[in-house]
PDB file of C-alpha atoms in Angstrom:
ATOM      1  CA  MET A  71       1.979   3.245  32.313  1.00 60.00           C
ATOM      2  CA  MET A  72      -0.421   2.313  29.404  1.00 82.00           C
ATOM      3  CA  SER A  73       0.404   4.810  26.521  1.00 95.00           C
ATOM      4  CA  LEU A  74      -0.956   6.124  23.228  1.00 97.00           C
ATOM      5  CA  ILE A  75      -0.463   3.213  19.673  1.00 97.00           C
ATOM      6  CA  PRO A  76       1.626   4.688  16.931  1.00 98.00           C
ATOM      7  CA  ASP A  77       0.081   4.441  13.533  1.00 97.00           C
ATOM      8  CA  TRP A  78       2.500   1.342  13.043  1.00 97.00           C
ATOM      9  CA  ASP A  79       1.052  -0.757  15.422  1.00 98.00           C
ATOM     10  CA  LYS A  80      -3.156   0.538  13.847  1.00 97.00           C
ATOM     11  CA  PHE A  81      -4.291  -1.633  11.143  1.00 96.00           C
ATOM     12  CA  ASN A  82      -7.527  -0.552  10.809  1.00 94.00           C
ATOM     13  CA  VAL A  83      -8.590   2.929   8.475  1.00 96.00           C
ATOM     14  CA  VAL A  84     -12.000   4.688   9.399  1.00 94.00           C
ATOM     15  CA  VAL A  85     -13.344   7.372   7.313  1.00 95.00           C
ATOM     16  CA  SER A  86     -16.541   9.520   7.982  1.00 93.00           C
ATOM     17  CA  SER A  87     -20.046   8.612   5.601  1.00 92.00           C
ATOM     18  CA  GLY A  88     -20.095  12.498   5.163  1.00 94.00           C
ATOM     19  CA  LEU A  89     -16.529  12.142   2.810  1.00 96.00           C
ATOM     20  CA  VAL A  90     -18.361   9.428   1.229  1.00 95.00           C
ATOM     21  CA  LEU A  91     -21.604  10.835  -0.437  1.00 96.00           C
ATOM     22  CA  SER A  92     -19.198  13.655  -0.928  1.00 97.00           C
ATOM     23  CA  HIS A  93     -16.313  12.326  -2.625  1.00 97.00           C
ATOM     24  CA  PRO A  94     -16.940   8.366  -3.507  1.00 97.00           C
ATOM     25  CA  ILE A  95     -15.161   8.249  -6.131  1.00 98.00           C
ATOM     26  CA  PHE A  96     -12.135   8.854  -4.155  1.00 98.00           C
ATOM     27  CA  CYS A  97     -13.420   7.455  -0.584  1.00 97.00           C
ATOM     28  CA  ASN A  98     -14.122   3.983  -3.101  1.00 97.00           C
ATOM     29  CA  GLU A  99      -9.791   4.180  -3.874  1.00 98.00           C
ATOM     30  CA  LEU A 100      -8.624   4.752  -0.433  1.00 98.00           C
ATOM     31  CA  LYS A 101     -10.510   1.423   0.623  1.00 97.00           C
ATOM     32  CA  SER A 102      -9.716  -0.458  -2.146  1.00 98.00           C
ATOM     33  CA  ILE A 103      -5.892   0.267  -0.809  1.00 98.00           C
ATOM     34  CA  ILE A 104      -6.779  -0.542   2.111  1.00 98.00           C
ATOM     35  CA  VAL A 105      -9.011  -3.136   1.881  1.00 96.00           C
ATOM     36  CA  SER A 106      -6.016  -4.903  -0.341  1.00 98.00           C
ATOM     37  CA  ARG A 107      -3.300  -4.536   1.784  1.00 97.00           C
ATOM     38  CA  GLY A 108      -5.090  -6.221   4.220  1.00 96.00           C
ATOM     39  CA  TYR A 109      -5.683  -3.936   6.317  1.00 96.00           C
ATOM     40  CA  GLY A 110     -10.084  -3.029   7.819  1.00 93.00           C
ATOM     41  CA  PHE A 111     -11.799  -0.092   6.174  1.00 95.00           C
ATOM     42  CA  TRP A 112     -14.829   1.333   7.982  1.00 93.00           C
ATOM     43  CA  PHE A 113     -16.975   4.220   7.699  1.00 92.00           C
ATOM     44  CA  ALA A 114     -18.065   6.099  10.951  1.00 89.00           C
ATOM     45  CA  ASP A 115     -22.036   7.132  10.413  1.00 85.00           C
ATOM     46  CA  HIS A 116     -20.319  11.306  11.043  1.00 83.00           C
ATOM     47  CA  ASP A 117     -21.048  14.016   8.462  1.00 85.00           C
ATOM     48  CA  HIS A 118     -17.815  16.295   9.652  1.00 86.00           C
ATOM     49  CA  ILE A 119     -15.390  15.092   7.329  1.00 94.00           C
ATOM     50  CA  TRP A 120     -12.702  15.823   9.080  1.00 92.00           C
ATOM     51  CA  LEU A 121     -12.496  12.725  11.211  1.00 91.00           C
ATOM     52  CA  ARG A 122      -8.770  13.116  13.168  1.00 92.00           C
ATOM     53  CA  ASP A 123      -9.809  16.312  14.726  1.00 87.00           C
ATOM     54  CA  SER A 124     -13.735  14.495  15.618  1.00 82.00           C
ATOM     55  CA  TYR A 125     -12.146  11.176  17.211  1.00 87.00           C
ATOM     56  CA  PRO A 126     -11.161   9.944  19.890  1.00 89.00           C
ATOM     57  CA  LEU A 127      -6.643   9.537  20.492  1.00 92.00           C
ATOM     58  CA  VAL A 128      -6.641   5.733  21.049  1.00 93.00           C
ATOM     59  CA  GLY A 129      -4.395   3.533  23.880  1.00 94.00           C
ATOM     60  CA  ARG A 130      -3.187   0.445  25.269  1.00 94.00           C
ATOM     61  CA  GLY A 131      -6.565  -0.517  26.242  1.00 91.00           C
ATOM     62  CA  PHE A 132      -8.129   2.875  26.623  1.00 91.00           C
ATOM     63  CA  LEU A 133      -9.740   6.359  25.297  1.00 88.00           C
ATOM     64  CA  VAL A 134      -8.237   9.767  25.694  1.00 89.00           C
ATOM     65  CA  ARG A 135     -11.392  12.100  24.614  1.00 85.00           C
ATOM     66  CA  TYR A 136     -11.468  16.385  24.113  1.00 83.00           C
ATOM     67  CA  SER A 137     -14.742  18.429  22.971  1.00 68.00           C
ATOM     68  CA  ASN A 138     -14.018  20.315  20.597  1.00 59.00           C
ATOM     69  CA  ASN A 139     -16.728  22.226  17.327  1.00 45.00           C
ATOM     70  CA  HIS A 140     -16.918  18.567  16.217  1.00 46.00           C
ATOM     71  CA  THR A 141     -16.912  15.562  18.876  1.00 51.00           C
ATOM     72  CA  VAL A 142     -18.934  14.867  22.535  1.00 48.00           C
ATOM     73  CA  LYS A 143     -16.794  14.132  24.824  1.00 49.00           C
ATOM     74  CA  ASP A 144     -19.061  12.314  27.053  1.00 52.00           C
ATOM     75  CA  PHE A 145     -19.841   9.301  24.386  1.00 58.00           C
ATOM     76  CA  ASP A 146     -18.440   5.863  25.576  1.00 60.00           C
ATOM     77  CA  SER A 147     -17.955   4.027  22.159  1.00 63.00           C
ATOM     78  CA  VAL A 148     -17.699   4.462  18.529  1.00 70.00           C
ATOM     79  CA  ILE A 149     -19.856   2.699  15.473  1.00 72.00           C
ATOM     80  CA  LEU A 150     -18.447   1.984  12.649  1.00 78.00           C
ATOM     81  CA  GLU A 151     -19.656  -0.107   9.155  1.00 81.00           C
ATOM     82  CA  GLY A 152     -18.151  -2.708   7.339  1.00 74.00           C
ATOM     83  CA  VAL A 153     -18.364  -5.073   5.086  1.00 64.00           C
ATOM     84  CA  SER A 154     -19.028  -7.918   8.105  1.00 61.00           C
ATOM     85  CA  GLY A 155     -21.524  -5.411   8.901  1.00 70.00           C
ATOM     86  CA  ARG A 156     -22.018  -3.249  12.391  1.00 77.00           C
ATOM     87  CA  VAL A 157     -19.466  -3.180  15.424  1.00 75.00           C
ATOM     88  CA  ASP A 158     -19.276  -1.719  18.940  1.00 72.00           C
ATOM     89  CA  LEU A 159     -15.929  -0.787  19.367  1.00 73.00           C
ATOM     90  CA  PHE A 160     -14.047   0.576  23.199  1.00 74.00           C
ATOM     91  CA  LEU A 161     -16.871  -0.468  25.187  1.00 67.00           C
ATOM     92  CA  ASP A 162     -14.699  -2.018  27.614  1.00 75.00           C
ATOM     93  CA  SER A 163     -11.455   0.037  27.197  1.00 84.00           C
ATOM     94  CA  GLU A 164     -11.535   3.044  30.547  1.00 88.00           C
ATOM     95  CA  LYS A 165     -12.229   6.052  28.825  1.00 86.00           C
ATOM     96  CA  ARG A 166      -9.903   9.383  29.587  1.00 88.00           C
ATOM     97  CA  ASN A 167     -11.316  12.668  29.050  1.00 86.00           C
ATOM     98  CA  PHE A 168      -9.025  15.425  28.371  1.00 86.00           C
ATOM     99  CA  ASP A 169     -10.884  19.148  30.148  1.00 79.00           C
ATOM    100  CA  PHE A 170      -9.113  21.273  27.184  1.00 78.00           C
ATOM    101  CA  ASP A 171      -9.645  21.658  23.339  1.00 76.00           C
ATOM    102  CA  PHE A 172      -7.963  19.796  21.391  1.00 83.00           C
ATOM    103  CA  GLU A 173      -8.165  18.463  17.647  1.00 84.00           C
ATOM    104  CA  GLY A 174      -7.180  15.183  16.757  1.00 87.00           C
ATOM    105  CA  GLY A 175      -3.830  16.275  14.151  1.00 89.00           C
ATOM    106  CA  ASN A 176      -3.060  17.796  16.371  1.00 91.00           C
ATOM    107  CA  LEU A 177      -0.906  14.715  17.353  1.00 94.00           C
ATOM    108  CA  THR A 178       1.929  12.616  16.238  1.00 97.00           C
ATOM    109  CA  THR A 179       3.051   9.994  18.189  1.00 98.00           C
ATOM    110  CA  ASP A 180       5.815   7.529  19.482  1.00 98.00           C
ATOM    111  CA  GLY A 181       4.272   6.109  21.455  1.00 97.00           C
ATOM    112  CA  VAL A 182       7.308   7.511  23.877  1.00 98.00           C
ATOM    113  CA  TYR A 183       6.968  11.078  22.583  1.00 98.00           C
ATOM    114  CA  SER A 184       4.005  12.652  21.438  1.00 97.00           C
ATOM    115  CA  ILE A 185       4.479  16.398  19.795  1.00 96.00           C
ATOM    116  CA  CYS A 186       1.069  18.512  19.295  1.00 92.00           C
ATOM    117  CA  CYS A 187       1.961  21.819  18.224  1.00 89.00           C
ATOM    118  CA  GLU A 188       1.262  25.608  20.257  1.00 82.00           C
ATOM    119  CA  SER A 189      -2.237  25.503  19.271  1.00 68.00           C
ATOM    120  CA  LEU A 190      -2.776  23.442  22.241  1.00 65.00           C
ATOM    121  CA  ILE A 191      -0.389  24.711  24.794  1.00 60.00           C
ATOM    122  CA  SER A 192      -0.230  28.312  24.182  1.00 52.00           C
ATOM    123  CA  GLY A 193       3.724  29.639  24.422  1.00 45.00           C
ATOM    124  CA  GLY A 194       3.974  26.067  25.656  1.00 45.00           C
ATOM    125  CA  ASN A 195       4.456  27.233  29.554  1.00 53.00           C
ATOM    126  CA  ASP A 196       1.075  25.886  30.460  1.00 77.00           C
ATOM    127  CA  LEU A 197       2.285  23.663  32.684  1.00 82.00           C
ATOM    128  CA  GLU A 198      -1.289  22.596  33.741  1.00 84.00           C
ATOM    129  CA  ILE A 199      -2.901  21.297  30.748  1.00 86.00           C
ATOM    130  CA  ARG A 200       1.028  19.622  29.326  1.00 88.00           C
ATOM    131  CA  ARG A 201       0.885  17.840  32.987  1.00 90.00           C
ATOM    132  CA  SER A 202      -2.984  16.741  32.931  1.00 90.00           C
ATOM    133  CA  PHE A 203      -1.914  15.117  29.167  1.00 92.00           C
ATOM    134  CA  GLU A 204       1.306  13.348  30.270  1.00 95.00           C
ATOM    135  CA  LYS A 205      -0.936  11.770  31.934  1.00 94.00           C
ATOM    136  CA  LEU A 206      -3.400  11.406  30.309  1.00 94.00           C
ATOM    137  CA  THR A 207      -1.297   9.757  27.348  1.00 96.00           C
ATOM    138  CA  GLY A 208       1.705   8.054  29.353  1.00 96.00           C
ATOM    139  CA  THR A 209       3.850   9.578  27.112  1.00 97.00           C
ATOM    140  CA  LYS A 210       5.858  12.983  27.119  1.00 96.00           C
ATOM    141  CA  LEU A 211       4.841  15.502  25.739  1.00 94.00           C
ATOM    142  CA  ILE A 212       6.713  18.311  23.379  1.00 94.00           C
ATOM    143  CA  VAL A 213       5.532  21.174  21.771  1.00 90.00           C
ATOM    144  CA  ILE A 214       5.801  23.388  18.280  1.00 91.00           C
ATOM    145  CA  SER A 215       5.558  26.398  17.034  1.00 84.00           C
ATOM    146  CA  LYS A 216       4.485  26.713  14.370  1.00 78.00           C
ATOM    147  CA  GLU A 217       4.435  29.239  11.046  1.00 72.00           C
ATOM    148  CA  GLU A 218       2.673  32.649  11.207  1.00 69.00           C
ATOM    149  CA  THR A 219       0.259  32.014   8.745  1.00 67.00           C
ATOM    150  CA  ASP A 220      -0.920  29.142   9.527  1.00 68.00           C
ATOM    151  CA  THR A 221      -4.609  29.564  11.603  1.00 65.00           C
ATOM    152  CA  ILE A 222      -5.000  25.339  11.688  1.00 71.00           C
ATOM    153  CA  GLY A 223      -2.269  24.877  13.637  1.00 71.00           C
ATOM    154  CA  HIS A 224      -1.474  21.383  13.781  1.00 86.00           C
ATOM    155  CA  ALA A 225       0.978  18.982  13.930  1.00 89.00           C
ATOM    156  CA  ASP A 226       0.026  16.969  11.185  1.00 91.00           C
ATOM    157  CA  GLY A 227       0.966  19.549   8.095  1.00 90.00           C
ATOM    158  CA  TYR A 228       4.911  19.521   9.569  1.00 90.00           C
ATOM    159  CA  ILE A 229       5.825  16.590  11.867  1.00 95.00           C
ATOM    160  CA  ARG A 230       5.345  12.831  11.618  1.00 97.00           C
ATOM    161  CA  PHE A 231       6.438   9.893  13.916  1.00 98.00           C
ATOM    162  CA  VAL A 232       7.513   7.491  11.254  1.00 98.00           C
ATOM    163  CA  ALA A 233       9.392   4.549  14.223  1.00 98.00           C
ATOM    164  CA  PRO A 234      10.190   4.556  17.704  1.00 98.00           C
ATOM    165  CA  GLY A 235      11.978   7.914  18.159  1.00 98.00           C
ATOM    166  CA  VAL A 236      12.451   8.940  14.357  1.00 98.00           C
ATOM    167  CA  VAL A 237      10.378  11.838  12.722  1.00 98.00           C
ATOM    168  CA  VAL A 238      10.196  12.684   8.877  1.00 98.00           C
ATOM    169  CA  PHE A 239       9.607  16.987   9.197  1.00 96.00           C
ATOM    170  CA  GLY A 240       8.807  18.729   6.350  1.00 94.00           C
ATOM    171  CA  GLU A 241      10.834  21.244   5.004  1.00 88.00           C
ATOM    172  CA  SER A 242       9.369  25.611   5.526  1.00 75.00           C
ATOM    173  CA  ASN A 243      10.021  28.321   3.948  1.00 67.00           C
ATOM    174  CA  ASP A 244      10.728  29.690   7.352  1.00 72.00           C
ATOM    175  CA  GLY A 245      14.124  27.794   8.184  1.00 82.00           C
ATOM    176  CA  VAL A 246      14.656  29.285  11.103  1.00 85.00           C
ATOM    177  CA  LEU A 247      11.488  28.019  12.377  1.00 86.00           C
ATOM    178  CA  TRP A 248      12.722  24.321  11.132  1.00 90.00           C
ATOM    179  CA  ASN A 249      16.415  24.838  12.399  1.00 93.00           C
ATOM    180  CA  ARG A 250      15.310  25.567  16.035  1.00 92.00           C
ATOM    181  CA  ILE A 251      12.417  22.992  16.111  1.00 93.00           C
ATOM    182  CA  SER A 252      14.546  20.104  14.528  1.00 95.00           C
ATOM    183  CA  GLU A 253      17.550  21.613  17.268  1.00 95.00           C
ATOM    184  CA  MET A 254      15.317  20.166  19.486  1.00 94.00           C
ATOM    185  CA  LEU A 255      14.083  17.566  18.907  1.00 97.00           C
ATOM    186  CA  LEU A 256      17.682  15.791  18.985  1.00 97.00           C
ATOM    187  CA  LYS A 257      18.184  17.204  22.211  1.00 96.00           C
ATOM    188  CA  GLU A 258      15.322  14.462  22.667  1.00 96.00           C
ATOM    189  CA  GLY A 259      16.703  12.568  21.126  1.00 97.00           C
ATOM    190  CA  ILE A 260      14.709  12.068  18.029  1.00 98.00           C
ATOM    191  CA  GLY A 261      15.779  11.905  15.399  1.00 98.00           C
ATOM    192  CA  VAL A 262      14.869  14.032  12.296  1.00 97.00           C
ATOM    193  CA  ILE A 263      14.823  13.220   8.262  1.00 97.00           C
ATOM    194  CA  PRO A 264      14.152  17.069   6.275  1.00 96.00           C
ATOM    195  CA  PHE A 265      10.545  15.718   4.113  1.00 97.00           C
ATOM    196  CA  PRO A 266       9.155  17.345   0.481  1.00 95.00           C
ATOM    197  CA  CYS A 267       6.703  20.272   1.248  1.00 94.00           C
ATOM    198  CA  LEU A 268       5.986  22.558  -0.979  1.00 94.00           C
ATOM    199  CA  CYS A 269       2.668  24.056   1.130  1.00 87.00           C
ATOM    200  CA  GLY A 270       2.451  27.892   0.697  1.00 78.00           C
ATOM    201  CA  SER A 271       1.013  30.588   3.004  1.00 67.00           C
ATOM    202  CA  GLY A 272      -2.770  29.860   4.404  1.00 72.00           C
ATOM    203  CA  ASP A 273      -4.252  27.033   4.677  1.00 79.00           C
ATOM    204  CA  ASP A 274      -4.298  25.447   1.263  1.00 91.00           C
ATOM    205  CA  ALA A 275      -2.338  21.828   2.150  1.00 94.00           C
ATOM    206  CA  TRP A 276      -1.404  21.370  -1.689  1.00 96.00           C
ATOM    207  CA  GLY A 277       1.807  20.626  -1.499  1.00 96.00           C
ATOM    208  CA  CYS A 278       1.737  18.724   2.065  1.00 95.00           C
ATOM    209  CA  TYR A 279       2.993  15.489   1.558  1.00 97.00           C
ATOM    210  CA  VAL A 280       3.499  14.989   5.813  1.00 97.00           C
ATOM    211  CA  ASN A 281       0.025  14.691   6.111  1.00 97.00           C
ATOM    212  CA  PHE A 282       0.461  11.358   4.621  1.00 98.00           C
ATOM    213  CA  LEU A 283      -1.754   7.920   6.367  1.00 98.00           C
ATOM    214  CA  ALA A 284       0.143   5.400   7.756  1.00 98.00           C
ATOM    215  CA  VAL A 285      -1.437   2.157   9.583  1.00 98.00           C
ATOM    216  CA  GLY A 286       1.422  -0.599   9.710  1.00 98.00           C
ATOM    217  CA  LYS A 287       3.440  -1.209   7.561  1.00 98.00           C
ATOM    218  CA  LEU A 288       1.201   0.893   5.020  1.00 98.00           C
ATOM    219  CA  ALA A 289       1.946   4.266   3.937  1.00 98.00           C
ATOM    220  CA  VAL A 290      -1.073   6.753   2.010  1.00 98.00           C
ATOM    221  CA  TYR A 291       0.614   9.807   0.476  1.00 98.00           C
ATOM    222  CA  PRO A 292      -0.498  11.970  -1.512  1.00 98.00           C
ATOM    223  CA  LYS A 293       0.305  13.237  -4.868  1.00 98.00           C
ATOM    224  CA  PHE A 294       1.280  16.545  -5.861  1.00 98.00           C
ATOM    225  CA  ASP A 295       4.550  16.172  -8.368  1.00 97.00           C
ATOM    226  CA  PRO A 296       5.601  13.491  -9.699  1.00 98.00           C
ATOM    227  CA  PHE A 297       9.672  15.099  -9.003  1.00 98.00           C
ATOM    228  CA  TYR A 298       8.595  15.182  -5.307  1.00 98.00           C
ATOM    229  CA  ASP A 299       6.516  12.201  -5.325  1.00 98.00           C
ATOM    230  CA  LYS A 300       9.877   9.929  -5.898  1.00 98.00           C
ATOM    231  CA  ILE A 301      11.623  11.391  -3.900  1.00 98.00           C
ATOM    232  CA  VAL A 302       8.421  10.786  -0.831  1.00 98.00           C
ATOM    233  CA  GLU A 303       8.216   7.503  -2.161  1.00 98.00           C
ATOM    234  CA  LYS A 304      11.985   6.197  -1.211  1.00 98.00           C
ATOM    235  CA  ARG A 305      12.200   8.347   1.742  1.00 98.00           C
ATOM    236  CA  LEU A 306       9.244   5.790   3.577  1.00 98.00           C
ATOM    237  CA  SER A 307      10.069   2.767   1.658  1.00 98.00           C
ATOM    238  CA  ASN A 308      12.886   3.862   4.746  1.00 98.00           C
ATOM    239  CA  PHE A 309      10.004   3.363   6.934  1.00 98.00           C
ATOM    240  CA  PHE A 310       7.263   1.032   5.952  1.00 98.00           C
ATOM    241  CA  CYS A 311       7.682  -1.740   3.672  1.00 97.00           C
ATOM    242  CA  ASP A 312       4.067  -1.047   1.129  1.00 98.00           C
ATOM    243  CA  VAL A 313       4.110   2.804   0.373  1.00 98.00           C
ATOM    244  CA  VAL A 314       1.782   4.077  -2.490  1.00 98.00           C
ATOM    245  CA  GLY A 315       0.608   7.234  -3.664  1.00 98.00           C
ATOM    246  CA  ILE A 316      -3.301   8.397  -4.055  1.00 98.00           C
ATOM    247  CA  GLU A 317      -4.294  12.089  -5.547  1.00 98.00           C
ATOM    248  CA  VAL A 318      -6.192  13.828  -3.510  1.00 98.00           C
ATOM    249  CA  PRO A 319      -9.842  16.251  -4.679  1.00 98.00           C
ATOM    250  CA  ARG A 320      -8.515  19.627  -4.891  1.00 97.00           C
ATOM    251  CA  ASP A 321     -11.648  20.641  -2.848  1.00 97.00           C
ATOM    252  CA  ILE A 322     -10.444  18.929  -0.330  1.00 97.00           C
ATOM    253  CA  LEU A 323      -6.849  20.242  -0.154  1.00 96.00           C
ATOM    254  CA  MET A 324      -8.690  23.763  -0.034  1.00 94.00           C
ATOM    255  CA  GLU A 325     -10.067  23.083   2.869  1.00 93.00           C
ATOM    256  CA  GLY A 326      -6.858  22.565   4.595  1.00 92.00           C
ATOM    257  CA  GLY A 327      -5.998  18.350   5.637  1.00 94.00           C
ATOM    258  CA  ALA A 328      -5.265  15.624   3.497  1.00 97.00           C
ATOM    259  CA  LEU A 329      -5.508  11.778   4.259  1.00 98.00           C
ATOM    260  CA  ASN A 330      -3.872  11.778   7.327  1.00 97.00           C
ATOM    261  CA  CYS A 331      -6.980  15.009   8.569  1.00 96.00           C
ATOM    262  CA  LEU A 332      -9.466  12.838   7.070  1.00 97.00           C
ATOM    263  CA  THR A 333      -9.179   9.028   7.990  1.00 97.00           C
ATOM    264  CA  TRP A 334      -8.909   7.976  12.304  1.00 95.00           C
ATOM    265  CA  THR A 335      -6.999   4.715  12.794  1.00 95.00           C
ATOM    266  CA  PHE A 336      -7.275   2.491  15.819  1.00 92.00           C
TER     267      PHE A 336
END
């Protein structure tokens, strides 16, 4: 069965026009990093800056569309602006609808497994939602708990696949929760690598290193602290050939997201 495409098999990055208007210097710096490495960089006509939560999940030959506060589920294509003009993507792709509340940031996948936080499946026991998701995506769904103080509850604030069967997992203030989730993943045969996390309570994403942008063999991480920046760069370098840090504007971080949240990849 066709499955979702993991980050390392994607080669294009998209940001919203809303982000370009509100933070042009930051967007230009990010564009320079992406384009200089040979990857595509595109703009979507979308006011909402959190593009990952608004655009569909990308599979091999299909899209998974969903409903939330920021997107229309029944759109049939993705129109982007790039250096070579406009392009209308996925017109010939199969369109699959996920008929439950969902946001794209609450997902990380290696094409075999998908991991999301329990904000999608309350308590992790809703078999109808789980089976629907697995049928639509061609991946086995693993549901993890979130910290009590996290009101957003997206997987990309905690954990990311960096290779087939391997995740980096942000070290939590809640050691019991971290150990429980790690043990669950290890039982599924998924390797777990501890990853720095300087986040405090609430939704401020300052210190959320795991919300990096990954595309192809490139990882772009948010820079927070020189000491931990070096640790993050070293650990990501084990999986990505090119690792670069970038400063994310503080006002963006205060809204609860960083690089993965701001971008969509295909």
